[in-house]
Amino acid sequence: MAAAVAWLRRGAWGPARRCGLAAARSYSGGGSYPNVSLTCPLPGVPKAVFAAAEGRERFETRVTVLENGLRVASQNKFGQFCTVGLLINSGSRHEAKYLSGIAHFLEKLAFSSTAQFSSKDEILLTLEKHGGICDCQASRDTIMYAVSADARGLDTVVNLLADVALQPRLSDEEIEMTRMAVRFELEDLNMRPDPEPLLTEMIHAAAYRENTVGLKRFCPVENTDKIDRKVLHSYLSNYYTPDRMVLAGVGIEHEQLVECAKKYLLGVEPVWGSAQTKEVDRSVAQYTGGIVKVEKDMSDVSLGPTPIPELTHIMIGLESCSFLEEDFIPFAVLNMMMGGGGSFSAGGPGKGMFTRLYLNVLNRHHWMYNATSYHHSYEDTGLLCIHASADPKQVREMVEIITREFILMAGAIGEVELERAKTQLKSMLMMNLESRPVIFEDVGRQVLATNTRKLPHELCALISKVKSTDIKRVVTKMLRKKPAVAALGDLTDLPAYEHIQEALCSKDGRLPRLYRLFR
């Protein structure tokens, strides 16, 4: 310590004392410093050598197909933890020959007791030893069982995933608890201030009436008592087969994951037996268009000191394309260009404040509470929607504003507007793919659908190639289809479906004028 203080006194201030304090100041003030622009390298300074990324092959997704048809996919990523899971080509769209709500039940039953683990608590304690967490999500076309844990516990994690997916006990007590959880979720769904999940369900039902992705995502109340172990085993025997599964992992070595897959997922007899599948639904989505209306009193949805005003919610959608088609990228850019959100948003251009639904709708019509664009895409179809909310007395005007925005999509697109949408889409893509669970889901879903994966730099290159003519082409094709409409709330002033369809076929998107003798 004494030596350090002596060095500071002698060495650090020595030059300043010898040259005088003014000399030191003149140097730090820039008087004797060379006048070099910040864009040019400093003279006499050695050229910087930056770290370069290793060969791209290290970061590509590797896929191996096992003898039973199971696909094993992995993505290298640095870090102590990994995310591993099973993705299964099974969801509510495959329930045409079954009771609606089976996928919803399986989601709630996930990570319950199995052949090896007597209870959910035992599963959680096992994961806790490796700092792990688990989750299950069921969508219209996929069921996903996932675990994030320390990479050193990979063997335990894969063993657990195989047991949860193929050896669930499905005890009477667990099924009864699931019935209660499903009923509670359905009640909560109808009481939420945010109607987004309900509207999404309704717009799919309107767009694909009684087929594939139009089937109910949530279990109907009347089916909760009908779904039992026998029904679940019948469904599982058809859809939980190795050829419909992908074991995906991020943050682990591919060879290690393949070895674990062979150990726990190859030649395993599921609890429902290994009889040959009989009733696999391979139906292709049939877009029908149509309207689903739910009259509902929304005046008391959100009580409190600052309650949300009574609103009517409208969602209008048109068929786009599947994520396997080339037009998927132009539709993604179009969705980003429309953007939108709530009537209040704190943020600048990065938050989408320069998107069309903000500039043309929310900024000009103060009475609209929400205008947001959504794009739902599946392996055989897609749906581009705009959701809007306003006071029930202004429903007709709100619908006309939305139909006009659909027509304007096929009009002129500014170069700055297009570039901003493309840049924002690439930025959002890269930002989301910084998260390990998101990478896992991206790897699993792409391999499940196409047996391979497009890397982020490939997607960014495709986004950069999108031109205004591509946007106009896909919109023109989209506008030829019948609209799908979902309406929730006080629908007294809702225009007729035929009038909405007529507006989307017109040049300006206006609804037909109504002439009344008495007002």
Coordinates of C-alpha atoms in Angstrom, one line a residue:
M1 CA 0.0 0.0 0.0
A2 CA 2.8 2.4 1.0
A3 CA 4.6 1.6 -2.3
A4 CA 1.5 2.3 -4.3
V5 CA 1.0 5.7 -2.6
A6 CA 4.6 6.5 -3.2
W7 CA 4.3 5.6 -6.9
L8 CA 1.2 7.9 -7.2
R9 CA 3.0 10.8 -5.6
R10 CA 6.2 10.3 -7.5
G11 CA 5.1 8.9 -10.9
A12 CA 1.5 10.0 -11.5
W13 CA 2.1 13.7 -10.7
G14 CA 5.7 13.9 -11.5
P15 CA 5.3 15.0 -15.2
A16 CA 2.7 17.6 -14.2
R17 CA 5.0 19.0 -11.6
R18 CA 8.0 19.0 -14.0
C19 CA 6.0 20.6 -16.9
G20 CA 3.9 22.7 -14.6
L21 CA 0.1 22.4 -14.2
A22 CA -0.6 24.6 -17.2
A23 CA 1.3 22.1 -19.5
A24 CA -0.9 19.3 -18.3
R25 CA -4.0 21.3 -18.9
S26 CA -3.0 22.5 -22.3
Y27 CA -2.7 18.8 -23.4
S28 CA -6.0 17.8 -21.9
G29 CA -7.8 20.9 -23.3
G30 CA -6.8 19.9 -26.8
G31 CA -4.4 22.8 -27.6
S32 CA -1.6 20.6 -28.6
Y33 CA -3.8 17.6 -29.7
P34 CA -3.9 16.9 -33.4
N35 CA -7.1 18.2 -35.1
V36 CA -8.3 14.9 -36.5
S37 CA -12.0 14.1 -37.4
L38 CA -13.7 11.4 -35.4
T39 CA -14.4 9.6 -38.7
C40 CA -10.6 9.1 -39.4
P41 CA -8.1 6.9 -37.5
L42 CA -5.7 8.7 -35.2
P43 CA -2.2 9.1 -36.6
G44 CA 0.5 7.0 -34.9
V45 CA -2.1 4.7 -33.3
P46 CA -1.8 1.0 -34.3
K47 CA -4.7 -0.4 -36.3
A48 CA -7.3 -2.1 -34.2
V49 CA -7.8 -5.8 -34.6
F50 CA -11.4 -6.9 -33.9
A51 CA -12.6 -10.3 -32.9
A52 CA -14.2 -12.1 -35.8
A53 CA -17.0 -14.6 -35.7
E54 CA -16.0 -18.1 -36.4
G55 CA -17.3 -20.0 -39.4
R56 CA -21.0 -19.8 -39.8
E57 CA -21.3 -23.6 -39.8
R58 CA -20.9 -23.6 -36.0
F59 CA -24.1 -21.6 -35.7
E60 CA -26.3 -23.5 -38.1
T61 CA -29.1 -25.7 -36.9
R62 CA -28.2 -29.3 -37.0
V63 CA -30.9 -31.9 -37.6
T64 CA -30.7 -35.7 -37.2
V65 CA -33.6 -38.1 -37.9
L66 CA -33.7 -41.3 -35.7
E67 CA -34.8 -44.7 -36.9
N68 CA -38.4 -44.2 -35.6
G69 CA -38.8 -40.9 -37.5
L70 CA -38.2 -38.6 -34.5
R71 CA -36.2 -35.5 -35.5
V72 CA -33.5 -34.1 -33.2
A73 CA -32.6 -30.4 -33.8
S74 CA -30.1 -28.3 -32.0
Q75 CA -28.6 -24.8 -32.1
N76 CA -25.3 -23.9 -30.6
K77 CA -25.4 -21.0 -28.1
F78 CA -22.9 -20.0 -25.4
G79 CA -24.0 -20.0 -21.8
Q80 CA -24.4 -22.3 -18.8
F81 CA -28.1 -23.0 -19.3
C82 CA -30.0 -24.7 -22.1
T83 CA -33.6 -24.9 -23.3
V84 CA -34.8 -28.3 -24.5
G85 CA -38.2 -29.5 -25.4
L86 CA -40.6 -31.7 -27.4
L87 CA -42.7 -30.1 -30.1
I88 CA -45.6 -32.2 -31.4
N89 CA -47.6 -31.7 -34.6
S90 CA -50.9 -31.8 -32.6
G91 CA -53.4 -29.1 -31.6
S92 CA -57.0 -28.0 -31.7
R93 CA -57.0 -28.1 -35.5
H94 CA -56.7 -32.0 -35.3
E95 CA -59.8 -32.4 -33.1
A96 CA -62.4 -32.7 -36.0
K97 CA -63.1 -36.4 -35.1
Y98 CA -62.8 -35.8 -31.3
L99 CA -64.3 -33.7 -28.6
S100 CA -63.2 -30.0 -28.8
G101 CA -60.8 -29.1 -26.0
I102 CA -58.5 -32.1 -25.8
A103 CA -55.4 -30.0 -26.6
H104 CA -56.5 -27.5 -23.9
F105 CA -56.8 -30.4 -21.4
L106 CA -53.4 -31.8 -22.3
E107 CA -51.8 -28.4 -21.8
K108 CA -53.2 -28.2 -18.3
L109 CA -52.3 -31.9 -17.5
A110 CA -48.7 -31.4 -18.6
F111 CA -45.9 -32.2 -16.1
S112 CA -48.3 -34.1 -13.8
S113 CA -47.5 -37.6 -12.4
T114 CA -45.8 -40.1 -14.8
A115 CA -44.5 -43.6 -14.6
Q116 CA -41.3 -42.4 -12.9
F117 CA -42.5 -39.4 -11.0
S118 CA -45.4 -39.7 -8.5
S119 CA -46.5 -36.1 -8.6
K120 CA -45.9 -32.7 -10.1
D121 CA -44.0 -31.7 -6.9
E122 CA -41.5 -34.5 -7.5
I123 CA -41.0 -33.2 -11.1
L124 CA -40.4 -29.7 -9.9
L125 CA -38.0 -30.8 -7.2
T126 CA -36.0 -32.8 -9.8
L127 CA -35.7 -29.8 -12.0
E128 CA -34.8 -27.6 -9.0
K129 CA -31.6 -29.6 -8.6
H130 CA -30.5 -28.3 -12.0
G131 CA -32.0 -24.8 -11.6
G132 CA -34.7 -25.7 -14.1
I133 CA -38.2 -24.6 -14.9
C134 CA -40.8 -26.2 -17.1
D135 CA -43.8 -25.1 -19.3
C136 CA -46.3 -26.5 -21.8
Q137 CA -48.1 -24.5 -24.4
A138 CA -50.8 -25.7 -26.8
S139 CA -51.7 -23.8 -29.9
R140 CA -53.9 -24.5 -32.9
D141 CA -51.3 -26.7 -34.6
T142 CA -48.6 -27.5 -32.1
I143 CA -48.2 -28.7 -28.5
M144 CA -44.8 -27.8 -26.9
Y145 CA -43.3 -29.3 -23.7
A146 CA -40.2 -27.3 -22.7
V147 CA -37.6 -27.2 -19.9
S148 CA -34.9 -24.6 -19.3
A149 CA -32.1 -25.9 -17.0
D150 CA -28.4 -26.2 -16.4
A151 CA -26.8 -27.8 -19.5
R152 CA -25.1 -30.4 -17.2
G153 CA -28.5 -31.9 -16.4
L154 CA -29.4 -32.6 -20.0
D155 CA -29.8 -36.4 -19.4
T156 CA -32.3 -35.8 -16.6
V157 CA -34.2 -33.2 -18.6
V158 CA -34.6 -35.4 -21.7
N159 CA -35.6 -38.4 -19.5
L160 CA -38.2 -36.1 -17.8
L161 CA -39.6 -34.8 -21.2
A162 CA -39.9 -38.4 -22.6
D163 CA -41.7 -39.5 -19.4
V164 CA -44.1 -36.5 -19.4
A165 CA -45.0 -36.9 -23.1
L166 CA -45.2 -40.7 -23.4
Q167 CA -45.9 -42.0 -19.9
P168 CA -48.4 -39.7 -18.2
R169 CA -50.6 -41.4 -15.5
L170 CA -53.7 -39.2 -16.1
S171 CA -55.2 -40.1 -12.8
D172 CA -58.9 -39.4 -12.0
E173 CA -57.8 -36.8 -9.4
E174 CA -55.6 -35.0 -11.9
I175 CA -58.3 -35.0 -14.6
E176 CA -60.8 -33.6 -12.1
M177 CA -58.4 -30.8 -11.1
T178 CA -57.9 -30.0 -14.8
R179 CA -61.6 -29.7 -15.3
M180 CA -61.7 -27.1 -12.5
A181 CA -58.8 -25.2 -14.0
V182 CA -60.3 -25.2 -17.5
R183 CA -63.7 -23.9 -16.1
F184 CA -61.9 -21.2 -14.2
E185 CA -59.9 -20.1 -17.3
L186 CA -63.1 -20.0 -19.4
E187 CA -64.8 -17.8 -16.8
D188 CA -61.7 -15.5 -16.6
L189 CA -61.6 -15.3 -20.4
N190 CA -65.1 -13.8 -20.5
M191 CA -64.4 -11.3 -17.6
R192 CA -61.0 -9.9 -18.8
P193 CA -60.9 -6.2 -19.8
D194 CA -58.6 -7.3 -22.7
P195 CA -60.8 -9.1 -25.2
E196 CA -57.9 -10.1 -27.5
P197 CA -58.0 -13.9 -26.8
L198 CA -61.7 -14.0 -27.3
L199 CA -61.7 -12.0 -30.5
T200 CA -58.9 -14.2 -31.9
E201 CA -61.0 -17.3 -31.2
M202 CA -64.0 -15.6 -32.9
I203 CA -62.1 -14.4 -36.0
H204 CA -60.7 -17.9 -36.6
A205 CA -64.2 -19.4 -36.2
A206 CA -65.6 -16.9 -38.8
A207 CA -62.7 -17.3 -41.3
Y208 CA -62.5 -21.2 -41.2
R209 CA -66.0 -22.2 -40.2
E210 CA -66.0 -25.6 -38.5
N211 CA -62.7 -26.8 -40.1
T212 CA -59.0 -27.0 -39.0
V213 CA -57.8 -23.8 -37.5
G214 CA -61.4 -22.6 -37.1
L215 CA -62.1 -25.3 -34.5
K216 CA -62.3 -24.2 -30.9
R217 CA -58.9 -23.5 -29.3
F218 CA -60.4 -23.5 -25.8
C219 CA -62.4 -26.3 -24.4
P220 CA -66.2 -25.6 -24.4
V221 CA -67.9 -25.8 -21.0
E222 CA -70.1 -28.6 -22.1
N223 CA -67.1 -30.8 -23.0
T224 CA -65.2 -30.5 -19.6
D225 CA -67.1 -33.5 -18.1
K226 CA -66.9 -35.6 -21.2
I227 CA -63.1 -35.7 -21.6
D228 CA -61.7 -38.6 -19.6
R229 CA -58.6 -40.9 -19.7
K230 CA -60.1 -43.1 -22.5
V231 CA -60.8 -40.1 -24.8
L232 CA -57.3 -38.7 -24.1
H233 CA -55.5 -42.0 -24.8
S234 CA -57.5 -42.4 -28.1
Y235 CA -56.2 -39.0 -29.2
L236 CA -52.7 -39.5 -27.9
S237 CA -52.3 -42.8 -29.7
N238 CA -53.0 -41.1 -33.1
Y239 CA -51.0 -37.9 -32.7
Y240 CA -48.2 -38.5 -30.1
T241 CA -46.1 -40.6 -32.5
P242 CA -42.4 -40.2 -33.1
D243 CA -42.8 -39.1 -36.8
R244 CA -44.9 -36.1 -35.6
M245 CA -42.3 -35.0 -32.9
V246 CA -39.2 -32.8 -32.8
L247 CA -36.8 -32.8 -29.9
A248 CA -35.2 -29.4 -30.1
G249 CA -32.4 -28.0 -27.9
V250 CA -30.6 -24.7 -27.7
G251 CA -27.3 -24.3 -25.8
I252 CA -26.2 -28.0 -25.9
E253 CA -23.9 -30.1 -28.2
H254 CA -25.8 -31.9 -30.9
E255 CA -24.2 -35.3 -30.4
Q256 CA -25.1 -35.2 -26.7
L257 CA -28.7 -34.4 -27.5
V258 CA -28.9 -37.2 -30.1
E259 CA -27.5 -39.7 -27.6
C260 CA -30.1 -38.7 -25.0
A261 CA -32.9 -39.0 -27.6
K262 CA -31.8 -42.5 -28.5
K263 CA -31.6 -43.5 -24.9
Y264 CA -35.1 -42.2 -23.8
L265 CA -37.2 -41.7 -27.0
L266 CA -36.1 -44.6 -29.2
G267 CA -38.0 -47.9 -28.8
V268 CA -40.1 -46.6 -25.9
E269 CA -43.6 -48.1 -25.4
P270 CA -46.1 -45.3 -24.6
V271 CA -48.6 -45.8 -21.8
W272 CA -51.5 -46.0 -24.4
G273 CA -49.8 -48.8 -26.4
S274 CA -48.2 -48.8 -29.8
A275 CA -51.1 -49.7 -32.0
Q276 CA -51.1 -48.4 -35.6
T277 CA -52.6 -45.0 -36.0
K278 CA -56.1 -45.0 -37.6
E279 CA -57.7 -41.5 -37.5
V280 CA -55.0 -38.9 -38.2
D281 CA -56.6 -35.8 -39.6
R282 CA -54.7 -34.4 -42.6
S283 CA -57.3 -31.9 -43.7
V284 CA -56.2 -28.7 -45.4
A285 CA -57.6 -25.5 -44.1
Q286 CA -60.6 -24.2 -46.1
Y287 CA -61.1 -20.4 -45.9
T288 CA -64.8 -19.6 -45.8
G289 CA -65.1 -16.0 -44.5
G290 CA -68.2 -15.0 -42.5
I291 CA -69.1 -13.2 -39.3
V292 CA -69.3 -14.2 -35.7
K293 CA -71.2 -11.8 -33.4
V294 CA -71.4 -11.9 -29.6
E295 CA -73.8 -9.3 -28.0
K296 CA -72.4 -8.5 -24.6
D297 CA -72.7 -5.8 -22.0
M298 CA -69.2 -4.4 -21.7
S299 CA -70.1 -1.5 -19.3
D300 CA -68.9 -3.2 -16.2
V301 CA -65.8 -5.1 -17.5
S302 CA -63.3 -3.0 -15.6
L303 CA -64.5 -1.3 -12.4
G304 CA -62.5 0.9 -10.1
P305 CA -61.4 4.5 -9.7
T306 CA -60.5 4.8 -13.4
P307 CA -62.7 2.3 -15.2
I308 CA -62.3 1.5 -18.9
P309 CA -65.3 3.0 -20.8
E310 CA -67.8 0.8 -22.5
L311 CA -66.3 -0.3 -25.8
T312 CA -67.4 -2.3 -28.9
H313 CA -64.6 -4.4 -30.4
I314 CA -64.5 -5.3 -34.1
M315 CA -61.9 -7.5 -35.9
I316 CA -61.9 -7.7 -39.7
G317 CA -59.6 -10.2 -41.4
L318 CA -58.8 -11.5 -44.9
E319 CA -56.9 -14.7 -45.9
S320 CA -53.2 -14.1 -46.5
C321 CA -50.8 -17.1 -47.0
S322 CA -49.0 -19.9 -45.2
F323 CA -45.6 -19.4 -43.7
L324 CA -44.2 -21.9 -46.3
E325 CA -45.0 -19.6 -49.2
E326 CA -42.8 -16.9 -50.7
D327 CA -45.5 -14.3 -50.1
F328 CA -45.2 -14.8 -46.3
I329 CA -42.3 -12.2 -46.1
P330 CA -44.2 -9.4 -48.0
F331 CA -47.2 -10.1 -45.7
A332 CA -44.9 -9.8 -42.6
V333 CA -43.6 -6.5 -43.9
L334 CA -47.2 -5.3 -44.6
N335 CA -48.3 -6.2 -41.1
M336 CA -45.3 -4.2 -39.7
M337 CA -46.2 -1.3 -41.9
M338 CA -49.8 -1.2 -40.6
G339 CA -48.6 -1.6 -37.0
G340 CA -50.9 0.2 -34.6
G341 CA -51.7 -0.2 -30.9
G342 CA -53.6 1.5 -28.1
S343 CA -54.7 5.2 -28.1
F344 CA -52.0 5.9 -25.5
S345 CA -48.4 4.9 -26.1
A346 CA -45.2 6.4 -24.6
G347 CA -42.5 6.0 -27.2
G348 CA -41.1 7.1 -30.6
P349 CA -40.6 5.6 -34.0
G350 CA -39.2 2.4 -32.4
K351 CA -42.5 1.8 -30.8
G352 CA -44.3 1.9 -34.1
M353 CA -45.7 5.5 -33.8
F354 CA -45.1 6.0 -37.5
T355 CA -47.1 3.0 -38.6
R356 CA -50.2 3.6 -40.7
L357 CA -52.8 2.7 -38.0
Y358 CA -51.2 5.4 -35.8
L359 CA -50.8 8.1 -38.4
N360 CA -54.0 7.5 -40.3
V361 CA -56.4 6.2 -37.6
L362 CA -55.4 6.9 -34.0
N363 CA -53.9 10.3 -34.6
R364 CA -56.9 11.5 -36.6
H365 CA -59.8 9.9 -34.7
H366 CA -59.4 10.7 -31.0
W367 CA -62.5 8.6 -30.1
M368 CA -60.9 5.3 -31.2
Y369 CA -59.3 3.4 -28.3
N370 CA -57.4 0.8 -30.3
A371 CA -56.4 -0.1 -33.8
T372 CA -53.9 -2.9 -34.2
S373 CA -52.8 -5.2 -37.1
Y374 CA -52.2 -8.9 -36.6
H375 CA -50.9 -11.7 -38.8
H376 CA -51.7 -15.3 -38.0
S377 CA -49.9 -17.8 -40.2
Y378 CA -50.0 -21.6 -40.4
E379 CA -48.5 -24.3 -42.7
D380 CA -51.5 -24.2 -45.1
T381 CA -53.1 -20.8 -44.6
G382 CA -52.9 -17.4 -43.0
L383 CA -55.0 -14.5 -41.7
L384 CA -54.3 -10.8 -41.7
C385 CA -56.6 -8.9 -39.3
I386 CA -57.2 -5.4 -37.9
H387 CA -58.7 -5.1 -34.5
A388 CA -60.4 -1.8 -33.5
S389 CA -62.3 -0.5 -30.4
A390 CA -64.5 2.4 -29.9
D391 CA -67.7 3.7 -28.3
P392 CA -70.8 1.6 -29.4
K393 CA -72.4 4.7 -31.0
Q394 CA -69.4 5.1 -33.4
V395 CA -69.2 1.5 -34.6
R396 CA -70.3 2.2 -38.1
E397 CA -67.8 5.0 -38.6
M398 CA -65.0 2.8 -37.0
V399 CA -65.8 -0.1 -39.4
E400 CA -65.6 2.2 -42.4
I401 CA -62.2 3.6 -41.3
I402 CA -60.9 0.0 -41.1
T403 CA -62.3 -1.0 -44.5
R404 CA -60.7 2.1 -46.0
E405 CA -57.3 1.1 -44.5
F406 CA -57.6 -2.3 -46.2
I407 CA -58.3 -0.6 -49.6
L408 CA -55.4 1.8 -49.0
M409 CA -53.0 -1.1 -48.5
A410 CA -53.1 -1.7 -52.3
G411 CA -52.3 2.0 -53.0
A412 CA -49.1 3.9 -53.2
I413 CA -46.4 3.0 -50.7
G414 CA -43.6 5.6 -50.0
E415 CA -40.0 4.4 -50.1
V416 CA -39.3 5.8 -46.6
E417 CA -42.4 4.1 -45.2
L418 CA -41.4 0.7 -46.8
E419 CA -37.8 0.9 -45.6
R420 CA -38.9 1.8 -42.1
A421 CA -41.2 -1.2 -42.0
K422 CA -38.5 -3.5 -43.3
T423 CA -35.9 -2.2 -40.8
Q424 CA -38.3 -2.5 -37.9
L425 CA -39.2 -6.0 -38.9
K426 CA -35.5 -7.0 -39.1
S427 CA -34.9 -5.2 -35.8
M428 CA -37.7 -7.0 -34.0
L429 CA -36.6 -10.4 -35.5
M430 CA -33.1 -10.0 -34.3
M431 CA -34.1 -8.7 -30.9
N432 CA -36.5 -11.6 -30.3
L433 CA -33.8 -14.1 -31.3
E434 CA -31.5 -12.9 -28.6
S435 CA -33.7 -14.9 -26.2
R436 CA -32.8 -18.6 -25.8
P437 CA -36.4 -19.8 -25.3
V438 CA -37.4 -17.9 -28.5
I439 CA -34.6 -19.5 -30.5
F440 CA -35.7 -22.9 -29.2
E441 CA -39.3 -22.3 -30.3
D442 CA -38.1 -21.0 -33.7
V443 CA -35.9 -24.0 -34.2
G444 CA -38.6 -26.5 -33.2
R445 CA -41.4 -25.0 -35.2
Q446 CA -39.4 -24.6 -38.4
V447 CA -37.9 -28.2 -38.2
L448 CA -41.4 -29.6 -37.4
A449 CA -42.8 -27.9 -40.6
T450 CA -40.0 -28.1 -43.1
N451 CA -37.3 -30.4 -41.6
T452 CA -34.8 -27.5 -41.8
R453 CA -34.4 -24.0 -40.5
K454 CA -33.8 -20.6 -42.2
L455 CA -31.2 -18.7 -40.2
P456 CA -31.8 -15.0 -39.2
H457 CA -29.4 -13.6 -41.9
E458 CA -31.3 -15.5 -44.6
L459 CA -34.6 -14.0 -43.3
C460 CA -33.1 -10.5 -43.2
A461 CA -31.9 -10.9 -46.8
L462 CA -35.5 -11.9 -47.9
I463 CA -37.0 -9.0 -46.0
S464 CA -34.5 -6.6 -47.7
K465 CA -35.7 -7.8 -51.1
V466 CA -39.3 -6.9 -50.6
K467 CA -40.5 -4.1 -53.0
S468 CA -43.6 -2.0 -53.0
T469 CA -44.8 -4.0 -56.0
D470 CA -44.7 -7.2 -53.9
I471 CA -46.9 -5.5 -51.3
K472 CA -49.4 -4.3 -53.9
R473 CA -49.5 -7.8 -55.5
V474 CA -50.3 -9.7 -52.3
V475 CA -52.8 -7.1 -51.1
T476 CA -54.7 -7.2 -54.5
K477 CA -54.9 -11.0 -54.2
M478 CA -56.0 -10.8 -50.6
L479 CA -58.8 -8.3 -51.3
R480 CA -60.5 -10.7 -53.7
K481 CA -61.5 -13.0 -50.7
K482 CA -64.6 -12.7 -48.6
P483 CA -63.9 -11.0 -45.3
A484 CA -64.0 -12.6 -41.8
V485 CA -65.6 -10.4 -39.1
A486 CA -65.7 -10.8 -35.4
A487 CA -67.8 -8.4 -33.3
L488 CA -68.1 -8.2 -29.5
G489 CA -70.1 -5.8 -27.3
D490 CA -73.1 -3.5 -28.1
L491 CA -73.7 -4.2 -31.8
T492 CA -76.7 -2.1 -32.4
D493 CA -75.0 0.1 -35.0
L494 CA -72.9 -2.7 -36.6
P495 CA -73.1 -2.6 -40.4
A496 CA -74.5 -5.7 -42.1
Y497 CA -71.9 -8.3 -43.2
E498 CA -72.9 -7.7 -46.9
H499 CA -72.2 -4.0 -46.5
I500 CA -68.7 -4.7 -45.1
Q501 CA -68.0 -7.0 -48.0
E502 CA -69.2 -4.4 -50.4
A503 CA -67.0 -1.8 -48.9
L504 CA -63.9 -4.0 -49.3
C505 CA -64.8 -4.5 -53.0
S506 CA -65.2 -0.7 -53.6
K507 CA -62.4 1.7 -54.7
D508 CA -62.5 3.9 -51.6
G509 CA -63.5 1.4 -48.9
R510 CA -66.7 3.3 -47.9
L511 CA -69.8 1.6 -46.6
P512 CA -73.0 1.9 -48.7
R513 CA -75.0 5.0 -47.7
L514 CA -78.1 4.4 -45.7
Y515 CA -81.1 6.6 -46.3
R516 CA -83.8 6.7 -43.5
L517 CA -87.2 8.3 -43.8
F518 CA -87.4 8.7 -40.0
R519 CA -84.4 9.2 -37.6

